[in-house]
Each structure stands twice: as structure tokens, then as C-alpha cells.
Amino acid sequence: MGAIEQVPDLTVVVPMYDEQEVLPIFFERMRPVLDGLGVSYELLVVDDGSRDATASMLLAAATDWPQLRLVRLLRNSGHQAAISAGFRRARGNYLVTIDADLQDPPEVIAELLATARDSDVDVVYGVRSDRSSDTWAKRTTARMYYRLMCRLVGKDIPFDAADFRLVSRRVVDAVNALPEDGRVFRLVIPWLGFPSAEVKYVRAERAAGVTKYNLRKMLRLAFDSVTAFSAAPLRLATWLGLFGGLLSVVFVIGALVIKLTGQSIPGWTSTVLAVAVIGAIQLLCLGLLGEYVARLFQSSQKRPQFLVGYDSLDDTGHQVLERGTVRT
């Protein structure tokens, strides 16, 4: 496979995991869009340890598509880690991240690029103007997530903007220079504060296959988002501890009053209520503290966020370690 000699104007990063069903449609729609942009480009697909024929299909397609570049991770490291690998290895002056399921239409890439140039901004967010293809539960939880993140991060985070965006080389270099592990891109990039714009589009149904972003992964993303950007949960634990202490004082005073007035009735209701309330608060506080301790533990281990086993640009099979924390 021939290497791409020219440094491209645009790199399109696509994280993939077990996407063999959607690949034929992906190729059919993506190549005409990129070829029609009138700029040099590379399509950098990060195979996140796929177990199906995703990698072999990509290699086969690359034989007559020289701009297609495959980076394979040795193991499944997670969606955000795959994007991190794309950021580390992208060479373009602009970088677009887009998922393989085609819910975010490739045809919008041209508008993202034009907006970045015309408005002279470093970030252009793809914002979903219509999420009717998502379930009511997903739309509701997404809205709650963005509202919570805006309050915790203290920045204006575009609602309904996920990981479909364009960033300039300045942003790519700034993100790669960050020392933190397990970064969440939809929060990191707004936090950097680069000039930005938005492009609205209609979110479509998944073109083929099934989603790999299940409830467990969405909850993990939410926990990572909160614990990576805010100490508010720790303060919440403190306030809950104070509330539990005050509640205990109220119970003690109430018990003494009842005892002194001779109205005490043997029973277990008050005891069970007190133990349940205080126990629940303590467990919640311990859980919140545990999330932060876990992040510190993972960071202290300094395990690589991902392992690159193959990059078709240099056609080598050696392992390349990148600093970070592995997410599964």
C-alpha cells in the first residue's frame, strides 16, 4: 500500500468497532464527498480492536483508495481513546471526527470546512437540529447530560453536539499537549476556549448494523465527564454528610423529647428510618469518593491509553505506546 506523501489539508478521523455491516454504505457515501471537496485529504480510520472483518475490508478498500489510512489498536480501548489515537496520528491542517454509522451525514463535512474558513474559527460543531431518530429516553438523558455538564464545567457546551466536529491544527496540538488521561472530547474542546461556530444538521437513522454504545458505555461517559471536569460531586458528598449529621441530631432530639415526656413506644420504625437514611447517604458519599480514587489510581499506573499495532501509512506492525489510561 503506497504511503501518502503530501501533508493533507484535511484529516477525517473515524473510530470503528465491529462495523462490517455498514462499511459498504460508508465507502459509497464517504469517498464522493471527500473527493469532491477540492482539497487534499486523508481518511484515517481507527479500528478499535474489531473482532469481525472490519480491518480486512478497510485494507481491501485502501488498495484503490490511496487516501484511506488504517490505524489498528491492539485491543478495544473505547470510543474516546480511539479518537485520541486519531488526534495523535492525524496530519491535516483541519481534522474532522465522525462516526461510521452515518447518523452524522458525511455530506455536512463540506459545510464544516467552509464555515471554518469563512468565519475564521478553530472549531465548528455539528449540532443536531432534529433527533427524532433517537428514542425519547435517549433524547431526554442527552438533554440532562448537557445541562449538567454546562453547570459543572462552567462553559457553554453546545447542546446536541457530540463528536461530529471540525477542529484546526491549533486545537489538535493543544489537545495532544494536555497531560490528562481519559479525556472526554465533547467537554475538552469547548473548555479550551478556541473561537467556534456551529453547523446544524438532521440526525439520521443508523445506516446498518447495531449501536456499540450501550447503556453501560453511556453511563461510563457520564461518570468520566463529571469526575474529569469538576470537584462538585466531592462537595456534594460533603453537603450530604452534613445533611446526614443534622438529620441524626434531629432524630436524637426527637428521641429524647419522646423519652422525657413518657410517650416512648417500643418499635423499630424510627430506628430503621434513621439507619436507612444515614446509611444511604454514607454509601453515596463513599461511591463518589471511590470514583475519584479510581481515577487517581488509574493515572498513577500510567498505562497507555491505547496501543497501536498497525498504521498503513508506514506499513509496519510494531507496537506504539501512547500515554494514558486504557478504557474498556
Coordinates of C-alpha atoms in Angstrom, one line a residue:
M1 CA 0.0 0.0 0.0
G2 CA 1.5 3.3 -1.0
A3 CA 2.0 6.0 1.6
I4 CA 0.5 9.4 1.2
E5 CA 3.4 11.8 0.6
Q6 CA 1.7 15.1 0.8
V7 CA 0.7 16.6 4.1
P8 CA -3.1 16.8 3.6
D9 CA -5.3 19.8 4.2
L10 CA -7.9 17.7 5.9
T11 CA -7.9 14.6 8.1
V12 CA -11.1 12.8 8.7
V13 CA -10.9 10.5 11.8
V14 CA -13.4 7.7 12.0
P15 CA -13.3 5.4 15.1
M16 CA -14.7 1.9 14.2
Y17 CA -15.6 -1.2 16.2
D18 CA -17.2 -4.2 14.5
E19 CA -18.7 -2.1 11.7
Q20 CA -18.5 -4.6 8.8
E21 CA -22.2 -4.3 8.0
V22 CA -22.1 -0.5 7.5
L23 CA -18.7 -0.3 5.6
P24 CA -20.0 -0.8 2.0
I25 CA -22.5 2.0 2.5
F26 CA -19.9 4.1 4.3
F27 CA -17.5 3.8 1.4
E28 CA -20.2 4.6 -1.1
R29 CA -21.1 7.8 0.6
M30 CA -17.8 9.0 2.1
R31 CA -15.5 8.8 -0.9
P32 CA -17.6 11.0 -3.3
V33 CA -17.9 13.6 -0.5
L34 CA -14.2 13.8 0.2
D35 CA -13.1 13.6 -3.4
G36 CA -15.5 16.5 -4.2
L37 CA -14.1 18.8 -1.5
G38 CA -11.3 20.1 -3.8
V39 CA -8.7 19.7 -1.0
S40 CA -6.1 17.1 -0.2
Y41 CA -7.2 14.7 2.5
E42 CA -6.6 11.5 4.4
L43 CA -9.4 9.3 5.7
L44 CA -7.9 8.0 9.0
V45 CA -9.9 5.0 10.2
V46 CA -9.0 3.9 13.8
D47 CA -10.0 0.3 14.2
D48 CA -10.7 -0.1 17.9
G49 CA -9.9 -3.8 18.1
S50 CA -12.7 -5.1 15.9
R51 CA -13.4 -8.8 16.1
D52 CA -15.2 -9.0 12.7
A53 CA -14.0 -8.3 9.2
T54 CA -13.8 -4.5 9.6
A55 CA -10.0 -4.3 9.3
S56 CA -9.7 -6.7 6.3
M57 CA -12.4 -4.8 4.5
L58 CA -10.7 -1.5 5.1
L59 CA -7.3 -2.9 3.8
A60 CA -9.1 -4.2 0.7
A61 CA -10.7 -0.8 0.1
A62 CA -7.4 1.0 0.6
T63 CA -5.8 -0.8 -2.4
D64 CA -7.5 1.6 -4.8
W65 CA -8.2 4.4 -2.4
P66 CA -4.8 5.9 -1.5
Q67 CA -6.2 8.5 0.9
L68 CA -7.6 5.7 3.1
R69 CA -5.3 5.1 6.1
L70 CA -5.9 2.4 8.6
V71 CA -4.7 2.5 12.2
R72 CA -5.4 -0.6 14.2
L73 CA -5.4 -0.7 18.0
L74 CA -4.3 -3.9 19.6
R75 CA -7.3 -4.1 21.8
N76 CA -10.7 -2.4 22.3
S77 CA -9.8 0.7 24.2
G78 CA -13.1 2.7 23.9
H79 CA -14.6 5.4 21.6
Q80 CA -12.8 8.3 23.2
A81 CA -9.4 6.5 23.2
A82 CA -9.8 5.7 19.5
I83 CA -10.5 9.4 18.8
S84 CA -7.3 10.2 20.9
A85 CA -5.4 7.9 18.6
G86 CA -6.7 9.7 15.6
F87 CA -5.7 13.1 17.1
R88 CA -2.2 11.8 17.8
R89 CA -1.7 10.5 14.3
A90 CA -3.6 13.0 12.1
R91 CA -1.5 15.2 9.8
G92 CA -4.1 17.5 8.3
N93 CA -4.4 21.2 8.8
Y94 CA -8.0 20.6 9.8
L95 CA -9.4 17.5 11.5
V96 CA -13.0 16.2 11.4
T97 CA -14.2 13.4 13.7
I98 CA -17.3 11.4 12.6
D99 CA -18.7 8.0 13.5
A100 CA -19.0 5.2 11.0
D101 CA -22.8 4.6 11.4
L102 CA -23.7 7.5 9.1
Q103 CA -26.1 9.0 11.6
D104 CA -24.0 12.1 11.2
P105 CA -24.0 12.7 7.4
P106 CA -20.7 12.9 5.6
E107 CA -22.1 15.5 3.2
V108 CA -22.0 18.1 6.1
I109 CA -18.2 17.9 6.1
A110 CA -18.0 20.4 3.2
E111 CA -20.1 22.9 5.2
L112 CA -18.0 22.4 8.3
L113 CA -14.9 23.2 6.3
A114 CA -16.4 26.2 4.6
T115 CA -17.7 27.6 7.9
A116 CA -14.2 27.3 9.5
R117 CA -12.6 29.2 6.6
D118 CA -15.3 31.8 6.1
S119 CA -15.7 32.6 9.8
D120 CA -12.0 32.2 10.6
V121 CA -12.7 29.9 13.6
D122 CA -10.8 26.9 15.0
V123 CA -13.8 24.8 16.0
V124 CA -17.0 24.1 14.1
Y125 CA -19.5 21.9 16.0
G126 CA -22.0 19.7 14.2
V127 CA -25.2 20.3 16.1
R128 CA -28.2 18.0 15.7
S129 CA -31.3 20.1 14.8
D130 CA -33.6 17.0 14.8
R131 CA -33.1 14.0 16.9
S132 CA -36.3 12.3 16.1
S133 CA -34.3 9.2 15.0
D134 CA -33.3 8.7 18.7
T135 CA -35.7 7.3 21.3
W136 CA -37.4 9.5 23.8
A137 CA -35.2 8.1 26.6
K138 CA -32.0 8.9 24.7
R139 CA -33.1 12.4 23.9
T140 CA -34.1 13.1 27.5
T141 CA -30.9 11.7 29.0
A142 CA -28.8 13.6 26.5
R143 CA -30.5 16.9 27.4
M144 CA -30.0 16.2 31.1
Y145 CA -26.3 15.4 30.4
Y146 CA -25.6 18.6 28.6
R147 CA -27.4 20.8 31.1
L148 CA -25.4 19.1 33.9
M149 CA -22.1 19.5 32.1
C150 CA -22.7 23.2 31.4
R151 CA -23.2 23.8 35.1
L152 CA -20.2 21.7 36.2
V153 CA -17.7 22.7 33.6
G154 CA -18.7 26.4 33.7
K155 CA -18.5 26.7 29.9
D156 CA -21.1 27.0 27.2
I157 CA -21.3 23.5 25.7
P158 CA -23.3 23.2 22.5
F159 CA -26.4 21.2 23.2
D160 CA -26.9 18.2 20.9
A161 CA -23.3 18.4 19.7
A162 CA -21.4 15.1 20.2
D163 CA -18.3 14.0 18.4
F164 CA -19.1 15.3 14.9
R165 CA -16.9 18.4 14.6
L166 CA -14.1 20.1 12.8
V167 CA -11.1 21.5 14.5
S168 CA -8.0 23.3 13.3
R169 CA -4.4 22.2 13.7
R170 CA -4.1 24.6 16.6
V171 CA -6.8 22.7 18.5
V172 CA -5.3 19.3 17.6
D173 CA -1.9 20.4 19.0
A174 CA -3.5 21.8 22.1
V175 CA -5.5 18.7 22.8
N176 CA -2.4 16.5 22.3
A177 CA -0.4 18.6 24.7
L178 CA -2.9 18.0 27.5
P179 CA -1.4 15.8 30.2
E180 CA -4.7 14.4 31.4
D181 CA -5.8 10.8 30.8
G182 CA -9.2 9.5 29.7
R183 CA -10.2 12.8 28.1
V184 CA -13.8 13.4 27.0
F185 CA -13.6 15.4 23.8
R186 CA -17.1 16.9 23.8
L187 CA -16.0 18.7 27.1
V188 CA -12.3 19.2 26.5
I189 CA -12.6 21.1 23.2
P190 CA -15.2 23.7 24.5
W191 CA -13.1 24.1 27.7
L192 CA -10.1 25.1 25.6
G193 CA -12.0 28.2 24.5
F194 CA -11.0 28.5 20.9
P195 CA -13.2 30.6 18.6
S196 CA -16.1 28.4 17.4
A197 CA -19.2 28.2 15.2
E198 CA -22.0 25.8 14.7
V199 CA -23.5 23.9 11.7
K200 CA -26.9 22.4 12.2
Y201 CA -27.9 19.1 10.5
V202 CA -30.6 16.4 10.8
R203 CA -29.5 13.3 12.5
A204 CA -30.4 10.1 10.5
E205 CA -31.0 6.5 11.4
R206 CA -28.1 4.2 11.7
A207 CA -27.3 3.0 8.1
A208 CA -26.7 -0.6 9.1
G209 CA -25.6 -2.8 12.0
V210 CA -26.4 -2.1 15.7
T211 CA -25.0 0.5 18.0
K212 CA -21.9 -0.3 20.0
Y213 CA -22.7 2.5 22.5
N214 CA -24.8 0.6 25.1
L215 CA -26.2 1.9 28.4
R216 CA -23.1 0.8 30.3
K217 CA -20.8 2.9 28.0
M218 CA -23.1 5.9 28.1
L219 CA -23.0 5.8 31.9
R220 CA -19.2 5.4 31.9
L221 CA -19.0 8.5 29.7
A222 CA -21.2 10.4 32.1
F223 CA -19.1 9.5 35.1
D224 CA -15.9 10.3 33.2
S225 CA -17.3 13.6 32.2
V226 CA -18.3 14.6 35.7
T227 CA -15.2 13.4 37.5
A228 CA -12.7 14.7 34.9
F229 CA -14.0 18.2 34.9
S230 CA -15.4 19.0 38.3
A231 CA -15.0 18.5 42.0
A232 CA -18.7 19.2 42.5
P233 CA -19.5 15.6 43.4
L234 CA -17.0 15.8 46.3
R235 CA -18.6 18.9 47.5
L236 CA -22.0 17.1 47.2
A237 CA -20.6 14.3 49.3
T238 CA -19.6 16.9 51.9
W239 CA -23.1 18.5 51.9
L240 CA -24.8 15.2 52.1
G241 CA -22.6 14.3 55.1
L242 CA -23.6 17.5 56.8
F243 CA -27.2 16.8 56.0
G244 CA -26.9 13.3 57.4
G245 CA -25.3 14.7 60.6
L246 CA -28.1 17.3 61.1
L247 CA -30.7 14.6 60.4
S248 CA -29.1 12.4 63.1
V249 CA -29.2 15.4 65.6
V250 CA -32.9 15.8 64.8
F251 CA -33.5 12.1 65.5
V252 CA -31.6 12.2 68.7
I253 CA -33.5 15.3 69.9
G254 CA -36.8 13.7 68.9
A255 CA -36.0 10.5 70.8
L256 CA -35.0 12.4 73.9
V257 CA -38.2 14.5 73.8
I258 CA -40.3 11.4 73.4
K259 CA -38.4 9.7 76.3
L260 CA -38.7 12.6 78.7
T261 CA -42.4 13.1 78.1
G262 CA -43.0 9.4 78.7
Q263 CA -44.5 8.8 75.3
S264 CA -41.9 6.4 74.0
I265 CA -43.4 3.3 72.4
P266 CA -41.2 0.4 71.7
G267 CA -40.8 0.0 68.0
W268 CA -38.4 -0.2 65.2
T269 CA -39.7 2.3 62.6
S270 CA -37.7 5.2 63.7
T271 CA -34.6 3.1 64.0
V272 CA -34.9 1.6 60.6
L273 CA -35.7 5.1 59.1
A274 CA -32.6 6.6 60.7
V275 CA -30.3 3.8 59.7
A276 CA -31.6 3.7 56.1
V277 CA -31.3 7.5 55.5
I278 CA -27.8 7.8 57.1
G279 CA -26.6 4.6 55.5
A280 CA -27.8 5.6 52.1
I281 CA -26.0 9.0 52.4
Q282 CA -22.8 7.3 53.5
L283 CA -22.8 4.8 50.7
L284 CA -23.4 7.5 48.1
C285 CA -20.6 9.6 49.5
L286 CA -18.3 6.6 49.5
G287 CA -19.2 5.9 45.9
L288 CA -18.5 9.4 44.8
L289 CA -15.1 9.4 46.6
G290 CA -14.4 6.0 45.0
E291 CA -14.8 7.4 41.5
Y292 CA -12.1 10.0 42.2
V293 CA -9.8 7.5 43.9
A294 CA -10.2 5.1 40.9
R295 CA -9.2 7.9 38.5
L296 CA -6.1 8.7 40.7
F297 CA -5.2 5.0 40.8
Q298 CA -5.5 4.6 37.1
S299 CA -3.5 7.7 36.5
S300 CA -0.7 6.6 38.8
Q301 CA -0.4 3.3 36.9
K302 CA 0.5 5.3 33.7
R303 CA -0.8 2.6 31.5
P304 CA -1.1 3.6 27.8
Q305 CA -4.5 4.8 26.7
F306 CA -4.2 2.8 23.6
L307 CA -1.7 0.5 21.8
V308 CA -1.3 1.0 18.1
G309 CA -0.4 -2.3 16.4
Y310 CA -0.5 -1.2 12.8
D311 CA -0.5 2.0 10.8
S312 CA -0.9 1.6 7.0
L313 CA 0.9 5.0 6.5
D314 CA 4.3 3.4 7.3
D315 CA 3.0 -0.2 6.8
T316 CA 4.7 -1.5 9.9
G317 CA 3.4 -3.8 12.6
H318 CA 5.4 -2.6 15.6
Q319 CA 3.6 -1.5 18.7
V320 CA 3.4 2.2 19.6
L321 CA 2.6 3.1 23.2
E322 CA 0.7 6.3 23.9
R323 CA 0.4 7.7 27.4
G324 CA -3.0 7.5 29.0
T325 CA -5.4 5.2 30.8
V326 CA -6.9 2.2 29.0
R327 CA -10.7 2.3 28.9
T328 CA -12.6 -0.8 28.2

